[in-house]
Amino acid sequence: MVYKKIERNSPCWCGSGKKYKFCHSDFDQKLFRFELQGYEIPGHELIKTPKDVEGIRKSAVINVAVLDEIGEKICAGMNTQEIDDIVAETTRKMGGIPADLNYQGFPKSVCTSINNEVCHGIPSKDIILREGDIINVDCSTILDGYFSDSSRMYCIGEVTPEKKRLVDVTKECVEVGLKAVKPWTPIGDMGNAVHEHAVKNGYSVVREIGGHGCGKAFHEEPWVGYLPEPGTGMLMVPGMVFTIEPMVNMGKPDIFTDDKNGWTVYTEDGLPSAQWEIEVLVTEDGAEVLSW
Ligand code: MF3
Ligand code: CO
């Protein structure tokens, strides 16, 4: 990253209206020192202003409400098109737009991924939830141009203890990741913590699909992976917003994509996969969850 030298008395790049020397000048100096040490640092466009954070927060209120609503209604016998309908209706009633719809050609308003489906399951009236299924509902909202993105697992009726443990440990993985979000440390440390927790419990983590910066666009930098590679990746810096969304497999980490619909990702070994997703803001002393 190359920073154009900013005149100390000119307005700060963040739009605060303050002079640069009284605003982000020290912040930039700190970033620059990390860059000299070899860290990958975020560009200014990844640093959210208080106004941006407010916008994402409001978008997330809808996202969370939609997932709550799904939690109230989801049950055996329901088809996944009905989940899509609830997402579309609830989002629009609250003034938002489902971000998934037409995203790179995705045909529905939400992703619904059941059992051995890792992600990007396409809702359909022909897919019926059965007792014992575990399902990820991955919901994303746009409000006034701001994006929120989070997902939850739902257990349909009684599920086997093995599946329940996968769902619970995957949630713990996200919590472990959240605790590892510390400003001025590389994001690979966070990903490594997630990976360790999954592996410690006998699971594997999907390598090819990760989290992402989010807020002013659906998918921004940085890439948020969960490889055992501490010390790597972009530096986490106050004002950055990204998702933590590991896909944890009961068996092997290998996956493949449906060649008929071009979207749905499955585990290669056919064993179940789980995912929880949160969107977090890096703060001065840790992280704040914006959408869960
Ligand atoms: N919500 C997913 C994510 O967490 C993205 C889904 S893209 C879609 O990043 F097109 F499949 F909807
Ligand atoms: Co996401």
Short mmCIF file of C-alpha atoms and ligand atoms in Angstrom, two decimals:
data_model
loop_
_atom_site.label_atom_id
_atom_site.label_comp_id
_atom_site.label_asym_id
_atom_site.label_seq_id
_atom_site.Cartn_x
_atom_site.Cartn_y
_atom_site.Cartn_z
CA MET A 1 0.00 0.00 0.00
CA VAL A 2 1.27 3.43 -0.87
CA TYR A 3 -0.01 6.38 1.07
CA LYS A 4 -0.07 9.69 -0.67
CA LYS A 5 1.51 12.18 1.67
CA ILE A 6 -1.32 14.15 3.24
CA GLU A 7 -0.75 17.75 4.21
CA ARG A 8 -0.99 17.92 8.01
CA ASN A 9 -3.34 20.89 7.93
CA SER A 10 -5.66 19.58 5.22
CA PRO A 11 -8.91 17.78 6.07
CA CYS A 12 -8.54 14.15 7.17
CA TRP A 13 -9.29 11.42 4.62
CA CYS A 14 -11.93 9.95 6.93
CA GLY A 15 -14.38 12.77 6.32
CA SER A 16 -14.51 13.89 9.95
CA GLY A 17 -13.88 17.47 8.87
CA LYS A 18 -10.97 17.66 11.32
CA LYS A 19 -7.46 18.57 10.25
CA TYR A 20 -5.43 15.50 9.37
CA LYS A 21 -2.86 16.22 12.11
CA PHE A 22 -5.62 16.13 14.76
CA CYS A 23 -7.35 13.08 13.28
CA HIS A 24 -5.83 10.01 11.53
CA SER A 25 -2.23 11.19 11.26
CA ASP A 26 -0.98 9.11 14.22
CA PHE A 27 -3.09 6.17 13.02
CA ASP A 28 -1.42 6.31 9.59
CA GLN A 29 2.02 6.53 11.17
CA LYS A 30 1.27 3.41 13.17
CA LEU A 31 0.02 1.60 10.06
CA PHE A 32 3.15 2.61 8.22
CA ARG A 33 5.40 1.24 10.97
CA PHE A 34 3.60 -2.12 10.75
CA GLU A 35 3.96 -2.09 6.98
CA LEU A 36 7.70 -1.57 7.35
CA GLN A 37 7.78 -4.64 9.58
CA GLY A 38 6.31 -6.63 6.70
CA TYR A 39 2.62 -6.74 7.63
CA GLU A 40 -0.10 -6.46 5.04
CA ILE A 41 -2.07 -3.34 6.01
CA PRO A 42 -5.59 -2.23 5.04
CA GLY A 43 -6.21 0.63 2.65
CA HIS A 44 -8.14 3.63 3.95
CA GLU A 45 -11.24 2.45 2.09
CA LEU A 46 -11.46 -0.49 4.52
CA ILE A 47 -11.56 1.77 7.58
CA LYS A 48 -15.20 2.49 8.36
CA THR A 49 -16.16 5.93 9.62
CA PRO A 50 -18.62 6.31 12.53
CA LYS A 51 -21.29 7.08 9.92
CA ASP A 52 -20.49 3.86 8.03
CA VAL A 53 -20.65 1.85 11.26
CA GLU A 54 -24.04 3.38 12.06
CA GLY A 55 -25.26 2.39 8.61
CA ILE A 56 -24.03 -1.19 8.96
CA ARG A 57 -25.58 -1.40 12.44
CA LYS A 58 -29.00 -0.42 11.07
CA SER A 59 -28.67 -2.91 8.24
CA ALA A 60 -27.74 -5.59 10.79
CA VAL A 61 -30.86 -4.91 12.85
CA ILE A 62 -32.83 -6.23 9.87
CA ASN A 63 -30.47 -9.15 9.28
CA VAL A 64 -30.75 -10.26 12.92
CA ALA A 65 -34.54 -9.81 12.93
CA VAL A 66 -34.81 -12.02 9.84
CA LEU A 67 -32.74 -14.80 11.43
CA ASP A 68 -34.81 -14.50 14.63
CA GLU A 69 -37.97 -14.82 12.57
CA ILE A 70 -36.62 -17.94 10.86
CA GLY A 71 -35.83 -19.35 14.32
CA GLU A 72 -39.48 -18.88 15.33
CA LYS A 73 -40.92 -20.53 12.25
CA ILE A 74 -38.50 -23.18 11.03
CA CYS A 75 -39.77 -26.75 11.49
CA ALA A 76 -39.95 -30.20 9.94
CA GLY A 77 -42.22 -30.35 6.90
CA MET A 78 -41.40 -26.81 5.79
CA ASN A 79 -39.78 -26.37 2.39
CA THR A 80 -36.80 -24.08 1.91
CA GLN A 81 -38.73 -21.81 -0.49
CA GLU A 82 -40.85 -20.88 2.53
CA ILE A 83 -37.64 -19.78 4.29
CA ASP A 84 -36.79 -17.68 1.25
CA ASP A 85 -40.26 -16.11 1.36
CA ILE A 86 -39.88 -15.20 5.04
CA VAL A 87 -36.47 -13.66 4.38
CA ALA A 88 -37.69 -11.62 1.40
CA GLU A 89 -40.85 -10.47 3.14
CA THR A 90 -39.31 -9.60 6.51
CA THR A 91 -36.37 -7.81 4.92
CA ARG A 92 -38.54 -5.70 2.63
CA LYS A 93 -41.08 -4.92 5.37
CA MET A 94 -38.21 -3.42 7.36
CA GLY A 95 -37.02 -1.37 4.37
CA GLY A 96 -34.07 -3.52 3.34
CA ILE A 97 -33.08 -5.50 0.27
CA PRO A 98 -31.93 -9.14 0.42
CA ALA A 99 -28.29 -8.93 -0.72
CA ASP A 100 -28.15 -12.48 -2.06
CA LEU A 101 -30.87 -11.98 -4.68
CA ASN A 102 -29.23 -11.74 -8.11
CA TYR A 103 -25.78 -11.51 -6.53
CA GLN A 104 -23.57 -12.88 -9.29
CA GLY A 105 -26.73 -14.50 -10.61
CA PHE A 106 -27.80 -16.19 -7.36
CA PRO A 107 -31.54 -16.83 -7.91
CA LYS A 108 -32.90 -16.51 -4.36
CA SER A 109 -32.90 -14.16 -1.34
CA VAL A 110 -31.04 -16.43 1.09
CA CYS A 111 -28.80 -19.51 1.19
CA THR A 112 -30.18 -22.64 2.85
CA SER A 113 -27.64 -25.44 3.25
CA ILE A 114 -28.69 -28.75 4.76
CA ASN A 115 -26.53 -31.53 6.31
CA ASN A 116 -23.74 -32.37 3.80
CA GLU A 117 -24.29 -29.07 1.98
CA VAL A 118 -21.47 -26.76 2.98
CA CYS A 119 -22.93 -23.48 1.70
CA HIS A 120 -24.89 -21.73 -1.07
CA GLY A 121 -27.85 -24.12 -0.97
CA ILE A 122 -30.62 -22.71 -3.17
CA PRO A 123 -34.08 -22.56 -1.61
CA SER A 124 -36.71 -24.65 -3.40
CA LYS A 125 -40.26 -25.78 -2.78
CA ASP A 126 -39.03 -29.30 -3.52
CA ILE A 127 -36.55 -29.34 -0.63
CA ILE A 128 -38.41 -30.29 2.52
CA LEU A 129 -36.93 -30.11 6.01
CA ARG A 130 -37.05 -33.35 7.92
CA GLU A 131 -36.65 -34.17 11.59
CA GLY A 132 -32.94 -34.67 12.27
CA ASP A 133 -31.70 -32.19 9.64
CA ILE A 134 -29.25 -29.44 10.45
CA ILE A 135 -29.54 -26.37 8.27
CA ASN A 136 -27.54 -23.19 7.83
CA VAL A 137 -29.52 -20.11 6.88
CA ASP A 138 -27.14 -17.45 5.57
CA CYS A 139 -28.76 -14.06 5.36
CA SER A 140 -27.42 -10.77 4.03
CA THR A 141 -29.13 -7.39 3.93
CA ILE A 142 -28.61 -4.08 2.17
CA LEU A 143 -29.99 -0.95 3.82
CA ASP A 144 -29.16 2.50 2.46
CA GLY A 145 -26.17 0.98 0.69
CA TYR A 146 -24.80 -0.73 3.80
CA PHE A 147 -24.33 -4.49 3.96
CA SER A 148 -24.80 -6.90 6.82
CA ASP A 149 -24.10 -10.61 6.64
CA SER A 150 -24.57 -13.38 9.21
CA SER A 151 -25.77 -16.94 9.41
CA ARG A 152 -27.02 -19.41 11.96
CA MET A 153 -27.54 -23.15 12.25
CA TYR A 154 -30.97 -24.53 13.09
CA CYS A 155 -31.62 -28.07 14.29
CA ILE A 156 -34.86 -29.55 13.00
CA GLY A 157 -36.49 -31.44 15.84
CA GLU A 158 -34.29 -34.06 17.46
CA VAL A 159 -30.91 -34.37 15.77
CA THR A 160 -28.24 -36.98 16.53
CA PRO A 161 -25.73 -36.11 19.29
CA GLU A 162 -23.00 -36.18 16.60
CA LYS A 163 -24.72 -33.48 14.55
CA LYS A 164 -25.59 -31.45 17.63
CA ARG A 165 -21.95 -31.48 18.72
CA LEU A 166 -20.85 -30.33 15.24
CA VAL A 167 -23.30 -27.43 15.39
CA ASP A 168 -22.20 -26.46 18.91
CA VAL A 169 -18.47 -26.74 18.30
CA THR A 170 -18.80 -24.68 15.10
CA LYS A 171 -20.48 -21.94 17.12
CA GLU A 172 -17.65 -22.16 19.65
CA CYS A 173 -15.18 -21.79 16.76
CA VAL A 174 -16.75 -18.44 15.92
CA GLU A 175 -16.65 -17.40 19.58
CA VAL A 176 -12.98 -18.39 19.79
CA GLY A 177 -12.35 -16.36 16.61
CA LEU A 178 -14.18 -13.37 18.05
CA LYS A 179 -12.01 -13.45 21.18
CA ALA A 180 -8.92 -13.51 18.94
CA VAL A 181 -9.87 -10.28 17.17
CA LYS A 182 -7.34 -7.87 18.63
CA PRO A 183 -6.37 -4.65 16.88
CA TRP A 184 -2.89 -4.45 15.38
CA THR A 185 -2.52 -8.22 15.09
CA PRO A 186 -2.70 -10.19 11.83
CA ILE A 187 -5.98 -11.81 10.88
CA GLY A 188 -4.21 -15.17 10.41
CA ASP A 189 -3.89 -15.35 14.22
CA MET A 190 -7.68 -15.26 14.45
CA GLY A 191 -8.09 -17.84 11.68
CA ASN A 192 -5.55 -20.08 13.35
CA ALA A 193 -7.46 -19.96 16.65
CA VAL A 194 -10.62 -21.03 14.80
CA HIS A 195 -8.80 -23.85 13.08
CA GLU A 196 -7.24 -25.09 16.32
CA HIS A 197 -10.59 -25.29 18.06
CA ALA A 198 -12.15 -27.26 15.20
CA VAL A 199 -9.25 -29.69 14.91
CA LYS A 200 -9.03 -30.16 18.68
CA ASN A 201 -12.60 -31.43 18.48
CA GLY A 202 -11.88 -33.86 15.67
CA TYR A 203 -13.23 -31.72 12.83
CA SER A 204 -11.76 -30.05 9.76
CA VAL A 205 -12.26 -26.58 8.30
CA VAL A 206 -13.02 -25.82 4.64
CA ARG A 207 -9.98 -24.15 3.12
CA GLU A 208 -11.31 -22.71 -0.13
CA ILE A 209 -14.16 -20.56 1.21
CA GLY A 210 -13.65 -17.96 3.88
CA GLY A 211 -14.95 -14.76 5.38
CA HIS A 212 -14.53 -11.28 3.97
CA GLY A 213 -14.57 -7.59 4.66
CA CYS A 214 -18.13 -6.32 4.54
CA GLY A 215 -20.08 -3.10 4.91
CA LYS A 216 -19.87 -0.77 1.95
CA ALA A 217 -19.96 -3.74 -0.41
CA PHE A 218 -21.05 -7.35 0.14
CA HIS A 219 -17.56 -8.78 -0.23
CA GLU A 220 -14.58 -6.56 0.46
CA GLU A 221 -11.00 -7.21 1.43
CA PRO A 222 -9.56 -8.85 3.45
CA TRP A 223 -9.85 -12.55 2.81
CA VAL A 224 -10.62 -14.25 6.13
CA GLY A 225 -9.33 -17.81 6.09
CA TYR A 226 -8.98 -20.43 8.82
CA LEU A 227 -5.69 -22.08 8.03
CA PRO A 228 -3.11 -22.95 10.67
CA GLU A 229 -1.00 -20.00 9.57
CA PRO A 230 -0.60 -17.55 12.46
CA GLY A 231 1.25 -14.36 11.73
CA THR A 232 -0.11 -14.11 8.19
CA GLY A 233 -2.83 -12.07 6.48
CA MET A 234 -3.94 -8.50 6.80
CA LEU A 235 -3.44 -6.58 10.01
CA MET A 236 -6.69 -6.10 11.92
CA VAL A 237 -7.11 -2.40 12.53
CA PRO A 238 -9.79 -0.39 14.41
CA GLY A 239 -12.60 0.52 12.02
CA MET A 240 -12.33 -2.61 9.87
CA VAL A 241 -15.46 -4.71 9.50
CA PHE A 242 -15.33 -8.34 8.41
CA THR A 243 -17.09 -11.66 8.83
CA ILE A 244 -15.99 -14.75 10.74
CA GLU A 245 -17.74 -17.68 9.09
CA PRO A 246 -15.87 -20.98 9.25
CA MET A 247 -17.39 -23.99 7.54
CA VAL A 248 -16.59 -26.91 9.80
CA ASN A 249 -16.80 -30.46 8.47
CA MET A 250 -17.43 -33.56 10.53
CA GLY A 251 -15.08 -35.49 8.24
CA LYS A 252 -12.57 -34.37 5.65
CA PRO A 253 -12.21 -30.74 4.55
CA ASP A 254 -12.65 -31.51 0.84
CA ILE A 255 -15.59 -30.02 -1.02
CA PHE A 256 -17.09 -29.86 -4.50
CA THR A 257 -19.59 -27.60 -6.24
CA ASP A 258 -22.85 -28.72 -7.84
CA ASP A 259 -22.21 -28.69 -11.58
CA LYS A 260 -25.92 -28.43 -12.39
CA ASN A 261 -26.83 -25.30 -10.43
CA GLY A 262 -23.27 -23.94 -10.24
CA TRP A 263 -23.73 -22.83 -6.62
CA THR A 264 -24.29 -25.44 -3.97
CA VAL A 265 -21.14 -26.70 -2.29
CA TYR A 266 -21.07 -30.19 -0.74
CA THR A 267 -18.65 -32.18 1.38
CA GLU A 268 -16.72 -34.66 -0.74
CA ASP A 269 -17.20 -37.44 1.82
CA GLY A 270 -20.92 -36.78 2.25
CA LEU A 271 -20.59 -36.10 5.98
CA PRO A 272 -22.32 -33.10 7.56
CA SER A 273 -20.91 -29.57 7.62
CA ALA A 274 -21.90 -26.65 9.82
CA GLN A 275 -21.36 -22.89 9.68
CA TRP A 276 -22.11 -19.87 11.80
CA GLU A 277 -21.32 -16.39 10.59
CA ILE A 278 -20.90 -13.12 12.44
CA GLU A 279 -19.97 -9.66 11.21
CA VAL A 280 -17.58 -7.82 13.51
CA LEU A 281 -16.12 -4.36 13.91
CA VAL A 282 -12.52 -4.12 15.08
CA THR A 283 -12.39 -1.66 17.99
CA GLU A 284 -9.53 -0.03 19.94
CA ASP A 285 -9.49 -2.89 22.43
CA GLY A 286 -11.04 -5.87 20.68
CA ALA A 287 -14.15 -6.37 18.61
CA GLU A 288 -17.83 -5.64 18.58
CA VAL A 289 -20.35 -7.94 16.96
CA LEU A 290 -22.56 -6.07 14.50
CA SER A 291 -24.59 -8.97 13.13
CA TRP A 292 -25.18 -12.41 14.58
N1 MF3 B 1 -23.81 -14.85 2.45
C1 MF3 B 1 -22.68 -15.46 1.82
C2 MF3 B 1 -21.44 -15.02 2.57
O1 MF3 B 1 -21.39 -15.23 3.73
C3 MF3 B 1 -22.62 -15.13 0.38
C4 MF3 B 1 -23.71 -15.73 -0.39
S1 MF3 B 1 -23.58 -15.25 -1.98
C5 MF3 B 1 -24.90 -15.93 -2.72
O2 MF3 B 1 -20.53 -14.43 2.11
F1 MF3 B 1 -24.90 -15.47 -3.91
F2 MF3 B 1 -24.79 -17.24 -2.70
F3 MF3 B 1 -25.98 -15.58 -2.10
CO CO B 2 -20.25 -13.80 4.48
#
